[in-house]
PDB file of C-alpha atoms in Angstrom:
ATOM      1  CA  GLN T 680      14.953  -4.553  -0.571  1.00 88.00           C
ATOM      2  CA  LEU T 681      13.386  -3.214   2.615  1.00 94.00           C
ATOM      3  CA  VAL T 682      12.697  -5.605   5.467  1.00 93.00           C
ATOM      4  CA  GLU T 683      10.481  -4.344   8.275  1.00 95.00           C
ATOM      5  CA  SER T 684      10.007  -5.965  11.659  1.00 95.00           C
ATOM      6  CA  GLY T 685       8.710  -5.255  15.135  1.00 97.00           C
ATOM      7  CA  GLY T 686       4.991  -4.832  14.584  1.00 96.00           C
ATOM      8  CA  GLY T 687       2.304  -6.711  16.456  1.00 97.00           C
ATOM      9  CA  PRO T 688      -0.412  -6.332  19.068  1.00 98.00           C
ATOM     10  CA  VAL T 689       0.086  -4.080  22.078  1.00 98.00           C
ATOM     11  CA  GLN T 690      -2.110  -2.658  24.815  1.00 98.00           C
ATOM     12  CA  PRO T 691      -2.856   1.059  25.075  1.00 98.00           C
ATOM     13  CA  GLY T 692      -0.013   2.836  26.816  1.00 98.00           C
ATOM     14  CA  GLY T 693       2.467   0.217  25.706  1.00 98.00           C
ATOM     15  CA  SER T 694       5.530   0.490  23.488  1.00 98.00           C
ATOM     16  CA  LEU T 695       6.856  -1.087  20.325  1.00 98.00           C
ATOM     17  CA  ARG T 696      10.026  -0.638  18.312  1.00 98.00           C
ATOM     18  CA  LEU T 697       9.919  -1.017  14.558  1.00 98.00           C
ATOM     19  CA  SER T 698      13.006  -1.726  12.485  1.00 98.00           C
ATOM     20  CA  CYS T 699      13.626  -1.484   8.769  1.00 97.00           C
ATOM     21  CA  VAL T 700      16.760  -2.725   7.044  1.00 96.00           C
ATOM     22  CA  ALA T 701      17.628  -1.576   3.542  1.00 94.00           C
ATOM     23  CA  SER T 702      19.605  -4.043   1.454  1.00 89.00           C
ATOM     24  CA  ARG T 703      23.289  -3.363   0.895  1.00 79.00           C
ATOM     25  CA  GLY T 704      22.536  -2.653  -2.753  1.00 81.00           C
ATOM     26  CA  ILE T 705      20.898   0.584  -1.660  1.00 85.00           C
ATOM     27  CA  SER T 706      23.490   3.261  -1.043  1.00 82.00           C
ATOM     28  CA  ARG T 707      23.571   7.051  -1.054  1.00 90.00           C
ATOM     29  CA  ILE T 708      20.478   7.159   1.094  1.00 91.00           C
ATOM     30  CA  THR T 709      19.254  10.691   1.637  1.00 94.00           C
ATOM     31  CA  ARG T 710      16.296  10.052   3.887  1.00 95.00           C
ATOM     32  CA  MET T 711      14.582   7.219   5.727  1.00 96.00           C
ATOM     33  CA  GLY T 712      11.243   7.208   7.445  1.00 97.00           C
ATOM     34  CA  TRP T 713       7.908   5.717   8.304  1.00 98.00           C
ATOM     35  CA  TYR T 714       4.387   6.200   7.056  1.00 98.00           C
ATOM     36  CA  ARG T 715       1.201   4.510   8.207  1.00 98.00           C
ATOM     37  CA  GLN T 716      -2.204   3.739   6.856  1.00 98.00           C
ATOM     38  CA  ALA T 717      -5.237   2.854   8.927  1.00 97.00           C
ATOM     39  CA  PRO T 718      -8.295   1.135   7.448  1.00 92.00           C
ATOM     40  CA  GLY T 719     -10.395   3.584   5.458  1.00 94.00           C
ATOM     41  CA  LYS T 720      -7.841   6.368   5.810  1.00 96.00           C
ATOM     42  CA  GLU T 721      -5.134   7.847   3.624  1.00 97.00           C
ATOM     43  CA  ARG T 722      -1.484   7.076   4.202  1.00 96.00           C
ATOM     44  CA  GLU T 723       0.088   9.643   6.504  1.00 97.00           C
ATOM     45  CA  LEU T 724       3.564  10.662   7.549  1.00 97.00           C
ATOM     46  CA  VAL T 725       4.779   9.306  10.864  1.00 98.00           C
ATOM     47  CA  ALA T 726       8.430  10.336  10.947  1.00 98.00           C
ATOM     48  CA  LEU T 727      11.401  11.093   8.711  1.00 98.00           C
ATOM     49  CA  ILE T 728      15.137  11.378   9.301  1.00 97.00           C
ATOM     50  CA  ASN T 729      17.571  12.718   6.749  1.00 95.00           C
ATOM     51  CA  SER T 730      21.244  12.022   6.196  1.00 91.00           C
ATOM     52  CA  GLY T 731      22.177  14.848   8.535  1.00 92.00           C
ATOM     53  CA  GLY T 732      20.060  13.457  11.347  1.00 94.00           C
ATOM     54  CA  THR T 733      17.308  16.048  11.113  1.00 97.00           C
ATOM     55  CA  THR T 734      13.943  14.585  12.090  1.00 97.00           C
ATOM     56  CA  ASN T 735      10.375  15.436  11.212  1.00 97.00           C
ATOM     57  CA  TYR T 736       7.247  14.010  12.855  1.00 98.00           C
ATOM     58  CA  GLY T 737       3.564  13.907  12.129  1.00 97.00           C
ATOM     59  CA  ASN T 738       1.518  15.984  14.531  1.00 96.00           C
ATOM     60  CA  SER T 739      -0.311  12.999  15.999  1.00 95.00           C
ATOM     61  CA  VAL T 740       2.884  11.232  17.127  1.00 97.00           C
ATOM     62  CA  GLN T 741       4.992  14.208  18.193  1.00 96.00           C
ATOM     63  CA  GLY T 742       6.410  13.611  21.655  1.00 96.00           C
ATOM     64  CA  ARG T 743       5.505   9.914  21.724  1.00 98.00           C
ATOM     65  CA  PHE T 744       7.474   8.442  18.834  1.00 98.00           C
ATOM     66  CA  ALA T 745      11.191   8.713  18.119  1.00 98.00           C
ATOM     67  CA  ILE T 746      12.945   7.900  14.859  1.00 98.00           C
ATOM     68  CA  SER T 747      16.610   6.988  14.681  1.00 97.00           C
ATOM     69  CA  ARG T 748      19.006   5.606  12.141  1.00 96.00           C
ATOM     70  CA  ASP T 749      22.085   3.396  12.050  1.00 93.00           C
ATOM     71  CA  VAL T 750      23.932   4.429   8.916  1.00 90.00           C
ATOM     72  CA  ASP T 751      26.425   1.549   9.062  1.00 89.00           C
ATOM     73  CA  LYS T 752      23.603  -0.984   9.215  1.00 91.00           C
ATOM     74  CA  ASN T 753      21.370   0.774   6.666  1.00 92.00           C
ATOM     75  CA  THR T 754      18.652   0.570   9.292  1.00 95.00           C
ATOM     76  CA  VAL T 755      15.977   2.941  10.537  1.00 97.00           C
ATOM     77  CA  TYR T 756      14.105   2.490  13.808  1.00 98.00           C
ATOM     78  CA  LEU T 757      10.836   3.820  15.149  1.00 98.00           C
ATOM     79  CA  GLN T 758      10.415   3.763  18.905  1.00 98.00           C
ATOM     80  CA  MET T 759       6.715   4.096  19.688  1.00 98.00           C
ATOM     81  CA  ASN T 760       5.705   4.910  23.256  1.00 98.00           C
ATOM     82  CA  ASN T 761       2.370   5.574  24.936  1.00 98.00           C
ATOM     83  CA  LEU T 762       0.571   3.887  22.079  1.00 98.00           C
ATOM     84  CA  LYS T 763      -3.088   4.676  21.527  1.00 98.00           C
ATOM     85  CA  PRO T 764      -5.834   2.752  19.705  1.00 97.00           C
ATOM     86  CA  GLU T 765      -5.732   5.397  16.975  1.00 97.00           C
ATOM     87  CA  ASP T 766      -2.136   4.387  16.254  1.00 98.00           C
ATOM     88  CA  THR T 767      -3.450   1.111  14.873  1.00 98.00           C
ATOM     89  CA  ALA T 768      -2.335   0.905  11.248  1.00 98.00           C
ATOM     90  CA  VAL T 769      -0.003  -0.727   8.796  1.00 98.00           C
ATOM     91  CA  TYR T 770       3.368   0.968   9.132  1.00 98.00           C
ATOM     92  CA  TYR T 771       5.523   1.343   6.029  1.00 98.00           C
ATOM     93  CA  CYS T 772       9.217   2.006   5.913  1.00 97.00           C
ATOM     94  CA  SER T 773      10.436   4.448   3.262  1.00 97.00           C
ATOM     95  CA  VAL T 774      13.849   5.166   1.802  1.00 96.00           C
ATOM     96  CA  ASP T 775      14.929   7.942  -0.591  1.00 95.00           C
ATOM     97  CA  TYR T 776      18.201   7.182  -2.321  1.00 92.00           C
ATOM     98  CA  TYR T 777      20.259   8.023  -5.401  1.00 90.00           C
ATOM     99  CA  THR T 778      20.777   5.349  -8.030  1.00 89.00           C
ATOM    100  CA  ASP T 779      24.022   4.860  -9.957  1.00 89.00           C
ATOM    101  CA  SER T 780      22.595   7.116 -12.646  1.00 91.00           C
ATOM    102  CA  ASP T 781      21.959   9.862 -10.082  1.00 91.00           C
ATOM    103  CA  GLU T 782      18.208   9.453 -10.121  1.00 91.00           C
ATOM    104  CA  ILE T 783      16.441   9.772  -6.806  1.00 91.00           C
ATOM    105  CA  VAL T 784      14.112   6.914  -5.975  1.00 92.00           C
ATOM    106  CA  LEU T 785      11.523   6.495  -3.248  1.00 93.00           C
ATOM    107  CA  LEU T 786      11.236   2.912  -2.048  1.00 94.00           C
ATOM    108  CA  MET T 787       8.503   1.678   0.283  1.00 95.00           C
ATOM    109  CA  GLY T 788       8.438  -1.505   2.313  1.00 95.00           C
ATOM    110  CA  GLN T 789       5.701  -4.122   2.455  1.00 95.00           C
ATOM    111  CA  GLY T 790       4.385  -2.854   5.762  1.00 96.00           C
ATOM    112  CA  THR T 791       4.056  -4.225   9.267  1.00 97.00           C
ATOM    113  CA  GLN T 792       0.815  -4.266  11.226  1.00 98.00           C
ATOM    114  CA  VAL T 793       0.570  -2.489  14.563  1.00 98.00           C
ATOM    115  CA  THR T 794      -2.599  -3.095  16.563  1.00 98.00           C
ATOM    116  CA  VAL T 795      -3.262  -1.189  19.767  1.00 98.00           C
ATOM    117  CA  SER T 796      -6.107  -2.686  21.717  1.00 97.00           C
ATOM    118  CA  SER T 797      -7.036  -3.767  25.211  1.00 95.00           C
TER     119      SER T 797
END
């Protein structure tokens, strides 16, 4: 239900843009975002964007990453600039949405690998 793309290898200082498309069966989305998990570390917040466009970033990516959303396409993007080796991780898309029975559900994607190395 979530399809992520855009990961891969990149050199330090480079850029990547991640995309995540939520299937059309997912509506009434309240928030979309990205988390990441590096080997041996806990999953951490990268960025979130809510239905009103308000954004929230993890401290380690503030000023380098930018999250955006295309509501019509049910898509969230993560523009990553000035990448560092410590950004190497599996990046997971997340979506919070209301079901038909008005339950809120958190859905996570399968993840896409980002590797920053020279």
